[in-house]
Short mmCIF file of C-alpha atoms and ligand atoms in Angstrom, two decimals:
data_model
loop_
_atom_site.label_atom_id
_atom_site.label_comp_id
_atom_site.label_asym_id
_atom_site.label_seq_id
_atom_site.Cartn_x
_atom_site.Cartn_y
_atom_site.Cartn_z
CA UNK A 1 0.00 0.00 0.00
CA UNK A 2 1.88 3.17 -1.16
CA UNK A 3 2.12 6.02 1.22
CA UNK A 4 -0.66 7.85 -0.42
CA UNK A 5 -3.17 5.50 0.35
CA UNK A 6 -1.97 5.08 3.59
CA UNK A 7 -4.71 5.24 6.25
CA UNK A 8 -4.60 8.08 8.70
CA UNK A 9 -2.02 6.73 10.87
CA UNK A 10 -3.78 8.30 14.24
CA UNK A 11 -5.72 5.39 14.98
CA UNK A 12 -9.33 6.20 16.89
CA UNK A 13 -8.12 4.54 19.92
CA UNK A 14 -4.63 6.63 19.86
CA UNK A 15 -4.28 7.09 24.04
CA UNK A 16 -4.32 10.85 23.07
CA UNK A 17 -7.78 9.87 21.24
CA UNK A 18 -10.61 12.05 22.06
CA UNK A 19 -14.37 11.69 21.44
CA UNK A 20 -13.65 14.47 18.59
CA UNK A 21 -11.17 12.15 17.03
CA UNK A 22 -13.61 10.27 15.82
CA UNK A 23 -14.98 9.86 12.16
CA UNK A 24 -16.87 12.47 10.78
CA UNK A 25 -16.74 14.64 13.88
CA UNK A 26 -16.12 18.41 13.16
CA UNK A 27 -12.32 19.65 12.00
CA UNK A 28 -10.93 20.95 15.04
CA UNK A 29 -10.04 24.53 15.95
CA UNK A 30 -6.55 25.33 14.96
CA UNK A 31 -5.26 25.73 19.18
CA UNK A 32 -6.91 21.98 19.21
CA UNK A 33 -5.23 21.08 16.38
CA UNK A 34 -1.71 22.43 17.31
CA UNK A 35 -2.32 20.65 20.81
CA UNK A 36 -2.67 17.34 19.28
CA UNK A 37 0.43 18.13 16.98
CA UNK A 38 2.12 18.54 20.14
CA UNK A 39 0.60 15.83 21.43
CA UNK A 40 2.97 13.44 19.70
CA UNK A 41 6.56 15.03 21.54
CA UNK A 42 6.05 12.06 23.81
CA UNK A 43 7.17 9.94 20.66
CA UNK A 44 9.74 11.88 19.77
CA UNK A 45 13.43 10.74 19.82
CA UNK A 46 14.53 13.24 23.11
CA UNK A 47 13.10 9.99 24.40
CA UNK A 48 15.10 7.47 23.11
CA UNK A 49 17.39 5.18 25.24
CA UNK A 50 20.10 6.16 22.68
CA UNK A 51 19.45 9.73 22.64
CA UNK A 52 18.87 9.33 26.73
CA UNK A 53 22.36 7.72 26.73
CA UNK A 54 23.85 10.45 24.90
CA UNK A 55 22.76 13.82 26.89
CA UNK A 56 23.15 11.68 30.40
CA UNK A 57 26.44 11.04 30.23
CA UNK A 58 26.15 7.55 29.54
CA UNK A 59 28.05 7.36 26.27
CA UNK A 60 31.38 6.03 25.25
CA UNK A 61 33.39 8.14 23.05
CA UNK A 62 33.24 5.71 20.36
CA UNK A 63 29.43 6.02 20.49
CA UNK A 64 29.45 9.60 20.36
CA UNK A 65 31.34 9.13 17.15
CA UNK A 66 29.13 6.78 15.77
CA UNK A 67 25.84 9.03 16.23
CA UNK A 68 27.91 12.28 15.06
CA UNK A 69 28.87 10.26 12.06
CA UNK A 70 25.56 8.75 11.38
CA UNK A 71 23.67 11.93 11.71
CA UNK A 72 26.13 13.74 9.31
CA UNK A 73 23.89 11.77 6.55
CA UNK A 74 21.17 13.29 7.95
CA UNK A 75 22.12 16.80 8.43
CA UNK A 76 23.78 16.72 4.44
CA UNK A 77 19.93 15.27 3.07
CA UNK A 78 18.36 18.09 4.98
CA UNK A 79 19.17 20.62 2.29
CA UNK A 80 18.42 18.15 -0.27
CA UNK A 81 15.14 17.62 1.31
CA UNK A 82 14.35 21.38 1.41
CA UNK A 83 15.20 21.73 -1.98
CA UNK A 84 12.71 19.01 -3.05
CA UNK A 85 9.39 20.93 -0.87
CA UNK A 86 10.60 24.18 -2.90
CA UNK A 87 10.63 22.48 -6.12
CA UNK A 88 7.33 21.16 -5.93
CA UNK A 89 6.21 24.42 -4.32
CA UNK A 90 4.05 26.91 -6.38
CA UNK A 91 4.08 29.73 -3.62
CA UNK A 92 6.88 32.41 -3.85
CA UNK A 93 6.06 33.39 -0.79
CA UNK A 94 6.66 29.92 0.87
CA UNK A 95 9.67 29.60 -1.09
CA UNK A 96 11.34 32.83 -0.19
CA UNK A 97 11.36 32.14 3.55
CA UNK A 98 11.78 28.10 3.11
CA UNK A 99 15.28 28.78 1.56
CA UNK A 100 16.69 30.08 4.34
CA UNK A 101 16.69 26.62 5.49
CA UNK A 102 18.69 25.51 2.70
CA UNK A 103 21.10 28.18 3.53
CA UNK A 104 21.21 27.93 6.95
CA UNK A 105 22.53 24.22 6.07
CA UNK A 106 24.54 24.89 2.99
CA UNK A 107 26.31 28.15 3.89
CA UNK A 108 26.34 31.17 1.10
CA UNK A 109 29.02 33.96 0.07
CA UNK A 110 26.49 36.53 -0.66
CA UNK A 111 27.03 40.21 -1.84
CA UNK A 112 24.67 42.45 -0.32
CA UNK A 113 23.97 46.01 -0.29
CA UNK A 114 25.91 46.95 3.05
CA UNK A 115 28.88 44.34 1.92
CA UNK A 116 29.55 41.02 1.56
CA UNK A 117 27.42 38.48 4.04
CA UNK A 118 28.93 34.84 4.46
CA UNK A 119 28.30 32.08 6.98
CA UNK A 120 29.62 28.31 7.04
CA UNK A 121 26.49 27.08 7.44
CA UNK A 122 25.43 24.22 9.66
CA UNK A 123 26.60 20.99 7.37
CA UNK A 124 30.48 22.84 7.87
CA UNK A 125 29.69 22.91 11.76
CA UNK A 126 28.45 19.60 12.15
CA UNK A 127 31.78 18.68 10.31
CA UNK A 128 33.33 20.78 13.02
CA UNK A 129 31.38 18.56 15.65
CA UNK A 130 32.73 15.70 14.13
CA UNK A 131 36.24 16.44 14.28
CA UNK A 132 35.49 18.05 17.97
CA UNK A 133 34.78 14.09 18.94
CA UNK A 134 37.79 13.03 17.34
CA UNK A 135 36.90 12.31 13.70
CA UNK A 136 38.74 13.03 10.48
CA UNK A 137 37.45 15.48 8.13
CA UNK A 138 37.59 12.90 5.75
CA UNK A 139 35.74 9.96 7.70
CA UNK A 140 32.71 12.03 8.26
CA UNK A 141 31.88 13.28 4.93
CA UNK A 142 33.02 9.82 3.05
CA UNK A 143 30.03 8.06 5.22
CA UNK A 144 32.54 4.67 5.79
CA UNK A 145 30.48 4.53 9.45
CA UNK A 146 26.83 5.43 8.16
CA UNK A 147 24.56 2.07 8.70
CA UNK A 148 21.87 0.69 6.66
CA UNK A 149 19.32 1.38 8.77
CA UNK A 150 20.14 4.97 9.38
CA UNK A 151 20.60 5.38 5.31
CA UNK A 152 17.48 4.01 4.83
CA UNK A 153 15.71 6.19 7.41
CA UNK A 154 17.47 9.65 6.29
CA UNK A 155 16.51 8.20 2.13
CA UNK A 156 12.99 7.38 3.06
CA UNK A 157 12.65 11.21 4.29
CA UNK A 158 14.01 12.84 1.19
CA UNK A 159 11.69 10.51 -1.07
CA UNK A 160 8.72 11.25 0.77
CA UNK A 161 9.62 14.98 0.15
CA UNK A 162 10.21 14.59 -3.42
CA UNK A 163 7.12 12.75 -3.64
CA UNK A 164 4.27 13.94 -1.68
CA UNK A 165 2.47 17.75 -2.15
CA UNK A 166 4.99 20.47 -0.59
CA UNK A 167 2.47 20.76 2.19
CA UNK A 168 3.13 17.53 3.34
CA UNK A 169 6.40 18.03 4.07
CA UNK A 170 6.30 21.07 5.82
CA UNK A 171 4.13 19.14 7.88
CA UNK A 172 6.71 16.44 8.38
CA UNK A 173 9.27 19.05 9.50
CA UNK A 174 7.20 20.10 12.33
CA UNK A 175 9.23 17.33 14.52
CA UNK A 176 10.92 20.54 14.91
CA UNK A 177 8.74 21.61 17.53
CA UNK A 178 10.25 19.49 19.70
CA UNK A 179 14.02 19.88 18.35
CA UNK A 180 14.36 23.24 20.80
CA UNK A 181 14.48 21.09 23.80
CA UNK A 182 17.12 18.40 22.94
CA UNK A 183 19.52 20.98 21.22
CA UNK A 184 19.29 22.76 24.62
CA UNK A 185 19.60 19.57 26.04
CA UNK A 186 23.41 18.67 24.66
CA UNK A 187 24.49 22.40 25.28
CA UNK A 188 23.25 21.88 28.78
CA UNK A 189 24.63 18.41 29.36
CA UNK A 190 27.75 17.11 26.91
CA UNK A 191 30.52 20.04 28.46
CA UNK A 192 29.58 18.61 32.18
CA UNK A 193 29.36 14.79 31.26
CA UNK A 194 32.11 14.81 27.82
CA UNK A 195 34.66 17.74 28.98
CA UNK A 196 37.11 16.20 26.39
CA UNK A 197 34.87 17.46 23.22
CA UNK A 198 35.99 21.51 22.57
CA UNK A 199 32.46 23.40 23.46
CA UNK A 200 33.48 25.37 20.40
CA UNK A 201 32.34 21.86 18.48
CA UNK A 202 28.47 22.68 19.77
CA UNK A 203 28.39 25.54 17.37
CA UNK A 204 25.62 23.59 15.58
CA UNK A 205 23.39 22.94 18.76
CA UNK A 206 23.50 26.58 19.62
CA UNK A 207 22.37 27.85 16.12
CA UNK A 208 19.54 25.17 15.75
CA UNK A 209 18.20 26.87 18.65
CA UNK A 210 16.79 30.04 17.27
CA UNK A 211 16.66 28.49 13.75
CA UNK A 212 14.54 25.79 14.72
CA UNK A 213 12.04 28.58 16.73
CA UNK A 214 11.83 30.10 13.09
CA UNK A 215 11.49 26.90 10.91
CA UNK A 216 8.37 25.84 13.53
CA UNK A 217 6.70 29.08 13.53
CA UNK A 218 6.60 29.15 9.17
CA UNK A 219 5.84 25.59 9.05
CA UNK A 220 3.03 25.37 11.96
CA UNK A 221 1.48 28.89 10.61
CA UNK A 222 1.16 26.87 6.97
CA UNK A 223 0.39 23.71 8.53
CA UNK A 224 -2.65 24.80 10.52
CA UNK A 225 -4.04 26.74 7.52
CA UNK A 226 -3.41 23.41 4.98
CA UNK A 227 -5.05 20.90 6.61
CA UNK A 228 -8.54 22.15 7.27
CA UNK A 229 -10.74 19.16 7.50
CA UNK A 230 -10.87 16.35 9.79
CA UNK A 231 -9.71 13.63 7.74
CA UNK A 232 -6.91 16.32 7.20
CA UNK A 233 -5.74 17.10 10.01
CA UNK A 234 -5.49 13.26 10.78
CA UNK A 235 -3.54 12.86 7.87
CA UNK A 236 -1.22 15.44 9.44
CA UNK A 237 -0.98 13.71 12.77
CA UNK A 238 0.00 10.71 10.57
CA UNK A 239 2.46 12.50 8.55
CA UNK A 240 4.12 13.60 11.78
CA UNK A 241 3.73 10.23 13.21
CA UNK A 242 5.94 9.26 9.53
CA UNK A 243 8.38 11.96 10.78
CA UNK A 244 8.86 10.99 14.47
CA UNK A 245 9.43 7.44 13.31
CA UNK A 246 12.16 8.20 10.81
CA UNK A 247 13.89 10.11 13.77
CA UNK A 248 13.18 6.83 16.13
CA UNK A 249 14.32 4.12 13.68
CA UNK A 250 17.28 5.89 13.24
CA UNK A 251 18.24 5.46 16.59
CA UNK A 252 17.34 2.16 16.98
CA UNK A 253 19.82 1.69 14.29
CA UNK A 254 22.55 3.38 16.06
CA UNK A 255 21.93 1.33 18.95
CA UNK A 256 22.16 -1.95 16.85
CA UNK A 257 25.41 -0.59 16.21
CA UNK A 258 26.92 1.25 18.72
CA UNK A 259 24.98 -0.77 22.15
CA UNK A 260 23.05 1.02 25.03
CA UNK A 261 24.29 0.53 28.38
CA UNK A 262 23.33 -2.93 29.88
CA UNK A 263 22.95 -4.11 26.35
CA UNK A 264 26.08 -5.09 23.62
CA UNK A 265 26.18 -4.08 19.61
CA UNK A 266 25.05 -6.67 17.40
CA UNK A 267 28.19 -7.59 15.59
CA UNK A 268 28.97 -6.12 12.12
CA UNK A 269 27.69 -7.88 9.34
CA UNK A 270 30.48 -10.18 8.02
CA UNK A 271 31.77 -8.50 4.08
CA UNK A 272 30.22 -5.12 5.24
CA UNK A 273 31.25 -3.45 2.27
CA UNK A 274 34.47 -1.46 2.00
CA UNK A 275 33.43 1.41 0.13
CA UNK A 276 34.43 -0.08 -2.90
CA UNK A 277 31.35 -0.29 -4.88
CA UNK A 278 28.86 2.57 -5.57
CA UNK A 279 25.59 3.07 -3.84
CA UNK A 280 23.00 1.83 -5.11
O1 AHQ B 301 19.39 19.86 12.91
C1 AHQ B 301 18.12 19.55 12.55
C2 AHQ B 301 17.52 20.15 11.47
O2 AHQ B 301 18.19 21.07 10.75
C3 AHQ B 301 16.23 19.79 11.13
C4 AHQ B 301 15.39 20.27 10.01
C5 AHQ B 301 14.05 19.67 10.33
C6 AHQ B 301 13.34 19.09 9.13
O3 AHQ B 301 13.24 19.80 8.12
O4 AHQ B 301 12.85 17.95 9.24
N1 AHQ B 301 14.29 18.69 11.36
C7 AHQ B 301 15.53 18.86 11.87
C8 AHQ B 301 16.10 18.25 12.98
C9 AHQ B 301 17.43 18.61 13.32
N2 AHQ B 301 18.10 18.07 14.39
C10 AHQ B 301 17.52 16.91 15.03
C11 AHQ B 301 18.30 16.63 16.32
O5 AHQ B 301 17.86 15.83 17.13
O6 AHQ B 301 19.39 17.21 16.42
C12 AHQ B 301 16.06 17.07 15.20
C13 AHQ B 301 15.42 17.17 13.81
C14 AHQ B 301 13.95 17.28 13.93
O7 AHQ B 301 13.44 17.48 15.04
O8 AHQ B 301 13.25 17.02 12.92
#
């Protein structure tokens, strides 16, 4: 069954169900409808036992590697993402202020009026968390330590934006509401627990701060004003529900791979490949 023809994905008897989450009841009123939008933080990957690991001190350096380097795939297909909702989106408008998300990631060299304006942008600064954890340059952006499940995860996301109407995935991005918190979260935890990483590697948590405060308040304004009707809006809690679970799956992934405390990696698979052939 293809993703368009998925069923609403916010089953009747969710636990945040209500009686007005039933068929055919009334659209709800858009402070209900961003309430049950925020409904679904509690599934979102703060949570995780990896991610719990992580900002409690509980990691191994080698683990912190592995997630930086796994999550350098998904910081590089965020652009790429962004760049597929503005090419299926019709509205200038949208597109003028959804760029800045593509820049904010990319970087730009830009000549402006009062002088030149240049930043990094966030894919250099993750590089710069990378090598802050003690990873080459060269290790992060060649992928060697990216796992299958984590690819597939970070690919699924880009295809459903390429796919699915530009609304849709500004929908999807709205995991965003809850990204705030666990940026906060490693600025306020990894110097005390991981005093061997340079703070000057967290660069990327402190910027995602404010940017993510501006990406939610676009995408929620857009989202609440899209998806009018009932079956609508419960195609939106499913779209989110899409979201959260790419960010999940990915770390259940990197715990495969990397262990949680109490409980061992699975061992590589034997022939993992050695970078010799190209992606499929
Ligand atoms: O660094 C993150 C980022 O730039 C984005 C863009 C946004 C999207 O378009 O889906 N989501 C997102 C997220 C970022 N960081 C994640 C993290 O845990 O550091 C959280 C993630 C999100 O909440 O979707």
């Amino acid at each position: 069954m293809s993703n368009d023809e998925q069923p609403d994905r916010a089953p009747d008897d969710a636990p945040d169900a209500a009686p007005d989450d039933v068929p055919g009841h009334a659209p709800w009123d858009a402070a209900t409808f961003e309430t049950r939008l925020r409904e679904r933080g509690k599934a979102y990957h703060i949570h995780h036992p990896f991610n719990v690991m992580l900002n409690t001190g509980g990691a191994s350096a080698e683990q912190i590697r592995g997630w930086v380097a796994n999550r350098f795939y998904y910081q590089v297909a965020i652009p790429i993402k962004d760049a597929a909702v503005m090419a299926n989106c019709d509205d200038r408008a949208v597109r003028r202020e959804w760029v800045k998300r593509l820049l904010d990631h990319d970087g730009y060299d830009l000549d402006g009026p009062e002088g030149r304006i240049s930043d990094e942008g966030g894919i250099e600064a993750w590089i710069r968390l990378g090598e802050a954890v003690g990873l080459s340059r060269e290790e992060i952006t060649d992928l060697r330590h990216v796992v299958p499940g984590v690819r597939f995860c970070v690919d699924a996301y880009v295809d459903f934006a390429r796919r699915r109407p530009w609304q849709d995935s500004v929908c999807a991005s709205l995991t965003e509401l809850f990204a705030p918190a666990i940026h906060r979260q490693r600025l306020a935890t990894w110097p005390e627990h991981y005093p061997w990483i340079d703070q000057a590697g967290l660069v990327y948590f402190r910027n995602r701060v404010s940017q993510a405060r501006r990406d939610v308040d676009h995408g929620l304004a857009i989202t609440l004003a899209h998806f009018r009707t009932a079956p609508e809006q419960r195609r939106a809690l499913g779209i989110l529900d899409f979201k959260l679970d790419v960010l999940w799956q990915m770390n259940d992934a990197m715990a495969a791979a990397y262990g949680l405390p109490g409980r061992a990696a699975l061992p590589p698979r034997d022939g993992a490949r050695d970078g010799a052939g190209e992606r499929a």
